[in-house]
Each structure stands twice: as structure tokens, then as C-alpha cells.
mmCIF file of C-alpha atoms and ligand atoms in Angstrom:
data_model
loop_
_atom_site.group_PDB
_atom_site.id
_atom_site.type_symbol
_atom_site.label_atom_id
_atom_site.label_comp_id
_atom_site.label_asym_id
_atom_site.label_seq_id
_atom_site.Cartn_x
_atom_site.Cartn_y
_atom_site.Cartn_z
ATOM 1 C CA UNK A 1 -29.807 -9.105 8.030
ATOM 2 C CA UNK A 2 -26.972 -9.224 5.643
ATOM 3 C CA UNK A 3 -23.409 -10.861 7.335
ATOM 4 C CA UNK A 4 -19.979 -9.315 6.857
ATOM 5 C CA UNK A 5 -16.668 -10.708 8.093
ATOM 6 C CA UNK A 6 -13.777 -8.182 8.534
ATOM 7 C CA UNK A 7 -10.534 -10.127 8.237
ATOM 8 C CA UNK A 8 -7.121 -8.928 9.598
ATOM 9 C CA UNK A 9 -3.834 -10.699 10.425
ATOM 10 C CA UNK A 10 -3.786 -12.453 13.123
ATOM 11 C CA UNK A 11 0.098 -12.852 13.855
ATOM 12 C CA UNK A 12 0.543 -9.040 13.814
ATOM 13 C CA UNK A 13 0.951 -7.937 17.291
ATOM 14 C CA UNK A 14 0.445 -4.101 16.966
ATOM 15 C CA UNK A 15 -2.797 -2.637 18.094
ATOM 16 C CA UNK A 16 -3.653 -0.978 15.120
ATOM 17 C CA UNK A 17 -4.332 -3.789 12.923
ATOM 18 C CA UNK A 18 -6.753 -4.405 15.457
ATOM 19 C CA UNK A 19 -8.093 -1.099 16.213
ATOM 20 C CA UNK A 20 -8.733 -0.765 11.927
ATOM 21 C CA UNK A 21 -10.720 -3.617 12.013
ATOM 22 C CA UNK A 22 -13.242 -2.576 14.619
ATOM 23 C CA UNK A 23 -13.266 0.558 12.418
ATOM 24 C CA UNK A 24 -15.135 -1.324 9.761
ATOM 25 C CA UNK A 25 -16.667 -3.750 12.187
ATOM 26 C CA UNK A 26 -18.400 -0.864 13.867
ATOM 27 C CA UNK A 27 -19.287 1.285 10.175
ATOM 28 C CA UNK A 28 -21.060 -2.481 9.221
ATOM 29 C CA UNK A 29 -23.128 -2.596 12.388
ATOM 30 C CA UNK A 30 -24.380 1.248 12.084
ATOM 31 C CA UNK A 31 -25.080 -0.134 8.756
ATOM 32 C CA UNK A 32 -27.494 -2.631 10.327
ATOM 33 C CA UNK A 33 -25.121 -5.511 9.178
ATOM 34 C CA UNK A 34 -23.675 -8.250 11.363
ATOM 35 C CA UNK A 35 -20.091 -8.310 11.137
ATOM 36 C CA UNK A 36 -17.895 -9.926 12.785
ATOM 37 C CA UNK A 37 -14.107 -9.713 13.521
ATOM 38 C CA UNK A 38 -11.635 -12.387 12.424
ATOM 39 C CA UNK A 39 -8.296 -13.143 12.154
ATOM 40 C CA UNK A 40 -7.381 -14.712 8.831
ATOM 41 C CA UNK A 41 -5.929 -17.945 10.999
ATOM 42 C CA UNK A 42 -9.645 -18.215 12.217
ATOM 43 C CA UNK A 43 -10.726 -18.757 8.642
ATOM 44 C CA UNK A 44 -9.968 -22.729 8.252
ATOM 45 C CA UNK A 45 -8.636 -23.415 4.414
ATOM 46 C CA UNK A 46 -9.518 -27.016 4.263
ATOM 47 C CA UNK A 47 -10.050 -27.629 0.644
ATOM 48 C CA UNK A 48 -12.035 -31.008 1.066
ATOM 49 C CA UNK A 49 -14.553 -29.352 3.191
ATOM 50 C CA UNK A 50 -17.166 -26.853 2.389
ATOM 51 C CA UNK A 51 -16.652 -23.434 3.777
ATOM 52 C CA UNK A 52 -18.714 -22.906 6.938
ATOM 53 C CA UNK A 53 -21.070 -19.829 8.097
ATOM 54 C CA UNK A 54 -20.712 -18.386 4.671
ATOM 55 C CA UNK A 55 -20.926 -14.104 5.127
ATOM 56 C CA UNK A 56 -22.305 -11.772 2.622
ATOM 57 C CA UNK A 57 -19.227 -10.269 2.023
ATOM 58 C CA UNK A 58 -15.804 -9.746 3.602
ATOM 59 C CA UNK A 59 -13.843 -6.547 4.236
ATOM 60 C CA UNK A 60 -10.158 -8.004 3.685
ATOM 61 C CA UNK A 61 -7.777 -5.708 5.446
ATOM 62 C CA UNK A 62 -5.017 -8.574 5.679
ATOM 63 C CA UNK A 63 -2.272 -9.725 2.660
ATOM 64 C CA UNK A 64 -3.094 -13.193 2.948
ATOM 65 C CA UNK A 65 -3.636 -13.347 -0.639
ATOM 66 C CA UNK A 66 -4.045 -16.891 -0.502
ATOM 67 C CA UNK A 67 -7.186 -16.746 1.730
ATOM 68 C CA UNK A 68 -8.386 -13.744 -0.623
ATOM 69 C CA UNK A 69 -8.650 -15.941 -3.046
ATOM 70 C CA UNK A 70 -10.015 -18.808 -1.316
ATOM 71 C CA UNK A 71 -12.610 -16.517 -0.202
ATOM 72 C CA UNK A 72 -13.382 -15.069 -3.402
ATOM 73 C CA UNK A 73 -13.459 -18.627 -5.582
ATOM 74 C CA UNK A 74 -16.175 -19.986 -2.531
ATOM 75 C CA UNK A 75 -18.248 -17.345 -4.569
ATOM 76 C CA UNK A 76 -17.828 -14.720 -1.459
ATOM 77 C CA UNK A 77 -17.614 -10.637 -3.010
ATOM 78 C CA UNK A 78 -14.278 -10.057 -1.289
ATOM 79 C CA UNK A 79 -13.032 -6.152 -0.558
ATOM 80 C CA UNK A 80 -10.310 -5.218 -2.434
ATOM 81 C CA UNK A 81 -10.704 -7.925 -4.671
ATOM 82 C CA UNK A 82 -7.182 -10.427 -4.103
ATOM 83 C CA UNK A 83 -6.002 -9.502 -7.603
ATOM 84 C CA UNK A 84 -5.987 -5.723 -6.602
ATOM 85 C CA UNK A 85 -4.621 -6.991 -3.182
ATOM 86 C CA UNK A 86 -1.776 -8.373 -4.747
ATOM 87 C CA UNK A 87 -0.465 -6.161 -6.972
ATOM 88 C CA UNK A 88 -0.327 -3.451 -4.091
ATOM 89 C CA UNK A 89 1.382 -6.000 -1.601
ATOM 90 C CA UNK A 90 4.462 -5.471 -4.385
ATOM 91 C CA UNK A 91 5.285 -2.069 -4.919
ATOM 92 C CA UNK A 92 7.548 -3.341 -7.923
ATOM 93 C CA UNK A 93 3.994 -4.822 -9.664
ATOM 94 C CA UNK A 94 2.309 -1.856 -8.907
ATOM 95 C CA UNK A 95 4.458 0.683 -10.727
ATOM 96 C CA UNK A 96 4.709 -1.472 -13.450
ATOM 97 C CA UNK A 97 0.663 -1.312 -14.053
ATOM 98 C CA UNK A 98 0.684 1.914 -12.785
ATOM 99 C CA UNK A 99 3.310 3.011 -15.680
ATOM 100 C CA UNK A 100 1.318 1.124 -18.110
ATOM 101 C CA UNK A 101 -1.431 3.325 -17.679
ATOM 102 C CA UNK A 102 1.479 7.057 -17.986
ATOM 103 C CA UNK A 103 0.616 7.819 -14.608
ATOM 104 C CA UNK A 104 3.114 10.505 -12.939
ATOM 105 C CA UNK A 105 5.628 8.948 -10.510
ATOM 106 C CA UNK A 106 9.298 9.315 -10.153
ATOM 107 C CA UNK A 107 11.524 7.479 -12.573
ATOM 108 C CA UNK A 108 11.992 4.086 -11.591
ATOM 109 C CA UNK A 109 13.373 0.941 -12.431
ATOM 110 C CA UNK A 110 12.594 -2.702 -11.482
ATOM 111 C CA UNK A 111 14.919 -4.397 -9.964
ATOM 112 C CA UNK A 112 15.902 -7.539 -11.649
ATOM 113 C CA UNK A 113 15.765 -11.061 -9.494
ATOM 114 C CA UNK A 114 18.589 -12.501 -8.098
ATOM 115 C CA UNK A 115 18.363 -15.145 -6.580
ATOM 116 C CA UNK A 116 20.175 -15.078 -3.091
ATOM 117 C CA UNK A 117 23.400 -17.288 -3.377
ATOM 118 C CA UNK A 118 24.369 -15.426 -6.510
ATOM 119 C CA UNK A 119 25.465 -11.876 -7.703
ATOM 120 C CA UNK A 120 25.448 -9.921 -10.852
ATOM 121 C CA UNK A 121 27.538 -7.236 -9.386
ATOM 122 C CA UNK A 122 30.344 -7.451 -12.052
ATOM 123 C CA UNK A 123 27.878 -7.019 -14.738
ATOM 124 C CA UNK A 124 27.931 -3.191 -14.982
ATOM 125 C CA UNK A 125 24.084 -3.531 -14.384
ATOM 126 C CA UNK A 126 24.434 -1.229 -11.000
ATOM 127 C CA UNK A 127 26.550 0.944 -12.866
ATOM 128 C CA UNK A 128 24.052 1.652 -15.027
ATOM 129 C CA UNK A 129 20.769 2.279 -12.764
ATOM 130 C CA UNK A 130 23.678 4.661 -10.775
ATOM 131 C CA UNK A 131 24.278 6.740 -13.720
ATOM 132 C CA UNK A 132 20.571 6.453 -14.924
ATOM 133 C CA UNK A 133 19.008 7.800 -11.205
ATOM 134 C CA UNK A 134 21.935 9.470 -10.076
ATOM 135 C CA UNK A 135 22.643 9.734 -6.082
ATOM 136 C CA UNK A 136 20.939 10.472 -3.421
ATOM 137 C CA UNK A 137 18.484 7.748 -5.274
ATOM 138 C CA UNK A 138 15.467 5.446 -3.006
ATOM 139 C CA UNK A 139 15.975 1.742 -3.065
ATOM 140 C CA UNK A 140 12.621 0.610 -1.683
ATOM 141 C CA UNK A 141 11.337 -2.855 -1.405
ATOM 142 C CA UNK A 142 8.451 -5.045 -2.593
ATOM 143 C CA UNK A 143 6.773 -5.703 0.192
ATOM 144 C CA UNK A 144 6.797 -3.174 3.219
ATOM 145 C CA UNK A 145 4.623 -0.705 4.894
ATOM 146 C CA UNK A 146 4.643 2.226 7.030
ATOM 147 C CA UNK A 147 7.754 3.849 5.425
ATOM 148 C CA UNK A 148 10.403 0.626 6.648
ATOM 149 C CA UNK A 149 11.641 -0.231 3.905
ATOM 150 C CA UNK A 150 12.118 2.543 2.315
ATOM 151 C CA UNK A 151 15.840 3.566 2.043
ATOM 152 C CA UNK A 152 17.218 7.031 0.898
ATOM 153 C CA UNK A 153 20.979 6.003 -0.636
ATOM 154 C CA UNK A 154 23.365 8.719 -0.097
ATOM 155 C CA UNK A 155 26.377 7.100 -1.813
ATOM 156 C CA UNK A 156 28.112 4.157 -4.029
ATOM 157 C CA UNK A 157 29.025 2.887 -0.731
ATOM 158 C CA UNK A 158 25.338 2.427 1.353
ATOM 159 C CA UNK A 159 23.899 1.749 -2.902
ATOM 160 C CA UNK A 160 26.287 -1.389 -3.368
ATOM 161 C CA UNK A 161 25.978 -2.722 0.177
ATOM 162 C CA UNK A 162 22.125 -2.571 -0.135
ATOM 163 C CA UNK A 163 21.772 -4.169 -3.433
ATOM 164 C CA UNK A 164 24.070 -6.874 -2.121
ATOM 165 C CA UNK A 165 21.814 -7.187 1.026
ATOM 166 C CA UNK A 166 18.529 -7.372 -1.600
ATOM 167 C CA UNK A 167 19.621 -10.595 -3.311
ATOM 168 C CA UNK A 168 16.249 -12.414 -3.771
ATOM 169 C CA UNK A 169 13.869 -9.882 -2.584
ATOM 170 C CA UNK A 170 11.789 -7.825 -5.172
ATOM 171 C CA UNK A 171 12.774 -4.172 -4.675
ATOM 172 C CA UNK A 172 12.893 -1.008 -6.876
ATOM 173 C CA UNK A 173 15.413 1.828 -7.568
ATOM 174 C CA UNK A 174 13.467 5.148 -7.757
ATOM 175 C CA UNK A 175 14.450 8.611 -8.739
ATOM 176 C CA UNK A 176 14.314 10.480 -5.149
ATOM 177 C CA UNK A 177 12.333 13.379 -5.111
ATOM 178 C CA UNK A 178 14.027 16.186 -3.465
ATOM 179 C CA UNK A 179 11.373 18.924 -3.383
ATOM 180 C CA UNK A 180 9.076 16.263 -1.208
ATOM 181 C CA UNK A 181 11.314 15.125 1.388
ATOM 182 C CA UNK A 182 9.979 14.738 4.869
ATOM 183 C CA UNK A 183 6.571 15.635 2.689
ATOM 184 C CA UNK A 184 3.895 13.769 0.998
ATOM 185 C CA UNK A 185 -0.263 13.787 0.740
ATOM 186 C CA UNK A 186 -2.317 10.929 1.382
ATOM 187 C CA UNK A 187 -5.621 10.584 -0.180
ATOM 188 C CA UNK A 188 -8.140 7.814 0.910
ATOM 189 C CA UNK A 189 -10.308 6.814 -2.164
ATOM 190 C CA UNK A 190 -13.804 4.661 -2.283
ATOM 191 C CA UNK A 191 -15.502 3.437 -5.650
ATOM 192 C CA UNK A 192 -13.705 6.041 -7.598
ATOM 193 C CA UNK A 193 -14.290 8.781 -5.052
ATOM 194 C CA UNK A 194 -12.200 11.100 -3.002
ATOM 195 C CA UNK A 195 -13.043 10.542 0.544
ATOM 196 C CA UNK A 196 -10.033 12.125 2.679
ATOM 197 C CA UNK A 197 -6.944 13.568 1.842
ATOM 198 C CA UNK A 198 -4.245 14.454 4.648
ATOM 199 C CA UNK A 199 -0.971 16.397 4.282
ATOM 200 C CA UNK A 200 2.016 14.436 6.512
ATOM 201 C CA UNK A 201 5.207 15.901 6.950
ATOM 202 C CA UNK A 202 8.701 15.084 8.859
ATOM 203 C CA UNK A 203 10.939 17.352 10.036
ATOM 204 C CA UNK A 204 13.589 14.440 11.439
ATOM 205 C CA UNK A 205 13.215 12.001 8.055
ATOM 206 C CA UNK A 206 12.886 12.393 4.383
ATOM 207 C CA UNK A 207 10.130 9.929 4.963
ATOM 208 C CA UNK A 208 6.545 11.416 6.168
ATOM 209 C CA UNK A 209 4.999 8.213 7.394
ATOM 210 C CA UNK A 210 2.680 9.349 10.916
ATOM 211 C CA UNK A 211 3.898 5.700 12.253
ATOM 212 C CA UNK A 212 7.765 7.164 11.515
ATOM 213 C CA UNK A 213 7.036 10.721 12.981
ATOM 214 C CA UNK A 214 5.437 12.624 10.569
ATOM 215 C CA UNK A 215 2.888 15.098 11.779
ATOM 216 C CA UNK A 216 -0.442 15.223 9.712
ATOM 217 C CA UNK A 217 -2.992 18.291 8.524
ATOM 218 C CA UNK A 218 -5.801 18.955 6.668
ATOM 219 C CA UNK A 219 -5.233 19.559 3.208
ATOM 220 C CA UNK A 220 -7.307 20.741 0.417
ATOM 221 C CA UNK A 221 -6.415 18.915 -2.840
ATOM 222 C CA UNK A 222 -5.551 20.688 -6.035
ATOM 223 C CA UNK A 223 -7.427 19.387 -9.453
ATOM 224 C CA UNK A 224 -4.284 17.768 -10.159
ATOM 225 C CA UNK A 225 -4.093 15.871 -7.292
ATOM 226 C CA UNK A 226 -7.246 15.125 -7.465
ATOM 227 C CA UNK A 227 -7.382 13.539 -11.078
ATOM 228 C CA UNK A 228 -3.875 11.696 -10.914
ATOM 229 C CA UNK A 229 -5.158 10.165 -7.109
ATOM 230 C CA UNK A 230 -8.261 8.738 -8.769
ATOM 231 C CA UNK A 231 -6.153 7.598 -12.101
ATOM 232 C CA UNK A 232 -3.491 6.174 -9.733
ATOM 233 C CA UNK A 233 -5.920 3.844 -7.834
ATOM 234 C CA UNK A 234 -7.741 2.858 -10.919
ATOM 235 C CA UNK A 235 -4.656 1.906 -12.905
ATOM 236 C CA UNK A 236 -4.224 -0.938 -9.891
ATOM 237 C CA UNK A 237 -8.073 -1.422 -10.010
ATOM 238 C CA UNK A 238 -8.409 -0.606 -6.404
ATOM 239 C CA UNK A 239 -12.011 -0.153 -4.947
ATOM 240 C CA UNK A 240 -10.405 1.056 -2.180
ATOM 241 C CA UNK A 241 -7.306 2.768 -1.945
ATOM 242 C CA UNK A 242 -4.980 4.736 -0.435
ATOM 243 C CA UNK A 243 -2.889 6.886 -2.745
ATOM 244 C CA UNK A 244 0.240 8.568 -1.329
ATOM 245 C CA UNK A 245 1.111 11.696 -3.553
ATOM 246 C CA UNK A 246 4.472 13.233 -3.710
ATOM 247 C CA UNK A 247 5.761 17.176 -4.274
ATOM 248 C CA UNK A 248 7.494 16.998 -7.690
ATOM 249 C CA UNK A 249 9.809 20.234 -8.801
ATOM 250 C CA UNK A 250 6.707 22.572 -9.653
ATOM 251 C CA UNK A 251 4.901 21.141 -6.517
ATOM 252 C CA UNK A 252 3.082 19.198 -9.481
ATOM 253 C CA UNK A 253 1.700 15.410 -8.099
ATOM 254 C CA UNK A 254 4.086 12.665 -8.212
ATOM 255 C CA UNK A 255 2.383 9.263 -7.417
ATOM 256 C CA UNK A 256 4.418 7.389 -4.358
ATOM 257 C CA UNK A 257 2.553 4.386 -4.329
ATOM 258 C CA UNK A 258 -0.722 3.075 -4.029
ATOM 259 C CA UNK A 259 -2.074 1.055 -0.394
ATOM 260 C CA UNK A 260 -4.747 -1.505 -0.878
ATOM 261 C CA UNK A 261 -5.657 -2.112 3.073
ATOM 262 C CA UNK A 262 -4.334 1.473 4.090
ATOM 263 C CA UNK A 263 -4.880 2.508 7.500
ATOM 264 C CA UNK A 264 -7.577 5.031 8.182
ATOM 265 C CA UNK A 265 -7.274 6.139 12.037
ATOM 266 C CA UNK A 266 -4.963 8.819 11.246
ATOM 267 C CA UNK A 267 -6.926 10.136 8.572
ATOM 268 C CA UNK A 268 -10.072 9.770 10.814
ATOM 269 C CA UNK A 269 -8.411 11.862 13.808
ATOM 270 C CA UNK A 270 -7.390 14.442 11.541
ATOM 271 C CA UNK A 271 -10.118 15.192 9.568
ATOM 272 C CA UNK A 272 -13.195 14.136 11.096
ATOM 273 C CA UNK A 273 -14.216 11.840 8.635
ATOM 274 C CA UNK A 274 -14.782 7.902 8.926
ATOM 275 C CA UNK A 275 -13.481 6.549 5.564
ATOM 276 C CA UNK A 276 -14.727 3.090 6.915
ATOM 277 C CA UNK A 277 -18.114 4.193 6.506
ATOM 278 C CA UNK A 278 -17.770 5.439 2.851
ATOM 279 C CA UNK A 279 -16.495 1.836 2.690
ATOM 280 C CA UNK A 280 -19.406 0.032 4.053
ATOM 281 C CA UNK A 281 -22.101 2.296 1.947
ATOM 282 C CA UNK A 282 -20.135 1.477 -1.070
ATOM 283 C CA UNK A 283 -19.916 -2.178 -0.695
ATOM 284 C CA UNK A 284 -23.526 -2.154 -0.114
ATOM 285 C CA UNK A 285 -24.725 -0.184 -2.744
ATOM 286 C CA UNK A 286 -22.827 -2.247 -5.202
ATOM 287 C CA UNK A 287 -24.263 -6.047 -3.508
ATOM 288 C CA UNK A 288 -27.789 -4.105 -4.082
HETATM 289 N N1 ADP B 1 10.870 8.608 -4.576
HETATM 290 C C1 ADP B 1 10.703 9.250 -3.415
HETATM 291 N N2 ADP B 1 11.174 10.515 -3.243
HETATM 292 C C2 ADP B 1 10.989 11.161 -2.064
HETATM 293 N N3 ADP B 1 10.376 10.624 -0.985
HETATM 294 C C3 ADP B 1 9.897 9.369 -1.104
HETATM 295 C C4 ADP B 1 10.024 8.618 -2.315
HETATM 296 N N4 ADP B 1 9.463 7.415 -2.131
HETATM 297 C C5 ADP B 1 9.007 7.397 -0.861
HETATM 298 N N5 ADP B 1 9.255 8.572 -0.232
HETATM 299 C C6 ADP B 1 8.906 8.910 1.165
HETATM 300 O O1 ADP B 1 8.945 7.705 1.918
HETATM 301 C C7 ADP B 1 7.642 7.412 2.463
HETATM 302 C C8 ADP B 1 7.385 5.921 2.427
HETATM 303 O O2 ADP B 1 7.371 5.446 1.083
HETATM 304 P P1 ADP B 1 6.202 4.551 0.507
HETATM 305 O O3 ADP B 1 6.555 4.208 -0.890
HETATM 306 O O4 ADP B 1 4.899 5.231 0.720
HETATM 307 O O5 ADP B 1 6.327 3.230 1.382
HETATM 308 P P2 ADP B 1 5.454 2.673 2.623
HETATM 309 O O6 ADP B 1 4.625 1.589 2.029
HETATM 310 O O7 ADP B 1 6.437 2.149 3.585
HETATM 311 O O8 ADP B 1 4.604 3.798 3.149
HETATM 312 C C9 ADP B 1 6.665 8.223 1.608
HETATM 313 O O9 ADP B 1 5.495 8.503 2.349
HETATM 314 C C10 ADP B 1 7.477 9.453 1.265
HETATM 315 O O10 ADP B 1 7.445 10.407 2.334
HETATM 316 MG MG1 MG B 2 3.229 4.902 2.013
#
């Protein structure tokens, strides 16, 4: 019987960290594989010593890269690979592969890094992004999830004060798309596939994350959506992935970003459908 470990973060409090990983935990056992649960403190990096109770293969739904990749170099297939893991855990790295492969997002330029004790403010570097994107304009950071770091900057005064507040922390500036506010698809993909695809939308935020309010439907996806979704996650190389799709000016797809450990509950109330099982069946099909 082939042995999976499904690794999540152990200092996260919230229930649904939890409640994602006995998602896959119980797809692997209907699979006839024994899986079993673990948070990624439970997974002892001691370098010197060989890694005990070696699985099969491990479901990684944490972004402890640095275990990733411990995991992976001990020779263990590791899902999403850490590299792919990685580059989604920074939005700014992600749209910069994802714009090296012309796929359609807003306009949006990298911040540059600052580091925190020091300011470029008098540079006429803000001035420029300001006149580039124009206002209202989205700052959003590197590394968040679940829409909280996402800001929607109204004028100089909130812009200036947030850059100033973002000194040494990898964020973006990012043409905000007016025609999708409070509204946005996401599409679970596995191996290439289309597995799921929900519509979310907001009527009390320009931000449609479920976990920030937003109420989610069944959607059926448009060819376009379709193609840029699976271009989108293969630009970052994800196995799995879930793509969040914006509304651009002729409701044509706008990529948002790209999650490499997204959440599939919501997308399993809504629509029936188990994406953790599509996961399992593709993992094992490709060990075969
Ligand atoms: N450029 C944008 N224009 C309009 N709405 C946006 C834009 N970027 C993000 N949003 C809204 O904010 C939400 C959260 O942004 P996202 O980049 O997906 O971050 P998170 O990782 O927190 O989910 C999106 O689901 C979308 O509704
Ligand atoms: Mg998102």
C-alpha cells in the first residue's frame, strides 16, 4: 500500500487549514493509500540524520518552502513541486513569469525594494507609477492570502502613506480593474485540467474573496477563460492550481493571480465536486 503524507502549517490556528487537509487525507484513503496528516513542525529537519518513515509522496498544502525542498532533495515527489510553491507564495514573482509568458492581467508594476530604514520618496519614482496606473490603483503585497492584503488606493494621500508603510516588503502596484469589482472567477486546475470553476462576488468590497464576504455560484466558463486559466497556471508550472480570473472592460479574462495550495471547500460546497480527488488520481497516475 503506497504512503502519502499531507502537510499543512501547524502554527495556523484557523480551522480550515485543517479541515483542507483531511480533504486530501480522506481523497488518499478512498484511493486505498495511507495518508497521514502532519503539521510541517512534525516533520524534523535535522540535516545529520536520515529522514525517517519515508512516504510515497506528499501533498504540500503549507509555504514552508524550506521543508518543500527538504522533502523534495530526500528524493520524496513533493505536490506542487517547492519551485512552483514559491513563486506563487510572491505574487510580485508570479506576475513577472506570468508576463514572461503575455498572459492577460492588469498592468502592473513591481515594486522596487527598499529596504525599511530608508526612503526613495523624493525620487519622483511614485510620481511616476501614479501617473503610469492612474488612481483608484491596487497596491497588493507579496505574500498574502484570502484578499488581506490587497488594498484599493483611492488617493495620493492613502497611495503615499502605504508605500511608506511597505518599506521592505515585496508588493506590487496594479492597474485596478473597475468592471470586476466586488467580482472575480475562480477556477481549480489539476495536471493541466479544468476541474471547478466558481463565480464569487461582493456586494460590501471591491474584493470577492468568500473568507471576506463574497457569495459564490456556479459558473460555466467561456473558451477564453478556459484557455488563459490553463496558460496562467502553466506559465507558474503549477500541477495544481488555483487561478483567480478577473472581468476586464469587454468582460474579456484578466488573470488576478495564481494560488499554489488554494483552498477547495468552497469550491466543493458549491459545486459538488471534490477537487482533492482529481488531485489524488493525478498524483497517482503520474507515480505509475
Ligand atoms: N487589479 C485588480 N482589480 C480589481 N480587483 C482586484 C484586483 N486585484 C485583486 N482584486 C480583487 O481582490 C481579490 C483579492 O486579490 P488576490 O490578488 O486574489 O489576493 P488574495 O491572494 O488575497 O486572494 C480578488 O479576488 C479580486 O476580487
Ligand atoms: Mg485570490
Amino acid at each position: 500500500m503506497k504512503k502519502c503524507w499531507v502537510i499543512y502549517n501547524g502554527s495556523l490556528t484557523s480551522d480550515k487549514f485543517r479541515d483542507q487537509a483531511e480533504l486530501l487525507k480522506d481523497a488518499a484513503e478512498r484511493a486505498g493509500i495511507n495518508a497521514t496528516l502532519k503539521k510541517n513542525y512534525e516533520v524534523l529537519m535535522a540535516l545529520h540524520e536520515e529522514l525517517g518513515g519515508r512516504p510515497d509522496f506528499v501533498v504540500f498544502l503549507d509555504k514552508d518552502i524550506l521543508l518543500a525542498t527538504y522533502l523534495k532533495n530526500a528524493g520524496i515527489p513533493v505536490f506542487n513541486d517547492p519551485e512552483v510553491i514559491e513563486t506563487c507564495d510572491n505574487k510580485a514573482k508570479q506576475y513577472i513569469q506570468l508576463a514572461k509568458d503575455k498572459i492577460a492581467m492588469p498592468e502592473t508594476i513591481i515594486a522596487p525594494k527598499v529596504y525599511p530604514k530608508f526612503t526613495i520618496e523624493k525620487s519622483g519614482y511614485y510620481e511616476m507609477v501614479l501617473e503610469k496606473l492612474g488612481l483608484p490603483m491596487i497596491i497588493k503585497e507579496g505574500h498574502g492570502s484570502f484578499g488581506m492584503k490587497v488594498y484599493l488606493i483611492e488617493t495620493e494621500k492613502e497611495f503615499f502613506a502605504k508605500v511608506d508603510e511597505l518599506r521592505g516588503v515585496d508588493y506590487v502596484f496594479q492597474e485596478f480593474i473597475e468592471t470586476s469589482r466586488g467580482r472575480d472567477i475562480r477556477v481549480n486546475i489539476v495536471g493541466g485540467e479544468i476541474v471547478a470553476a466558481m463565480h464569487r462576488s461582493s456586494e460590501t468590497d471591491f474584493r470577492a474573496n468568500i473568507t471576506n464576504g463574497g457569495v459564490a455560484s456556479v459558473i460555466e466558463l467561456t473558451p477564453a477563460q478556459k484557455e488563459l486559466a490553463i496558460r496562467a497556471a502553466e506559465a507558474v508550472g503549477a500541477e495544481f492550481a488555483g487561478v483567480d480570473l478577473l472581468f476586464g472592460e469587454n468582460e474579456e479574462p484578466l488573470v488576478c493571480e495564481v494560488n499554489a495550495a488554494a483552498h477547495i471547500r468552497n469550491i466543493y460546497n458549491v459545486t459538488g465536486i471534490n477537487v482533492a480527488d482529481k488531485m489524488i488520481e493525478y498524483i497517482v497516475g503520474k507515480l505509475a
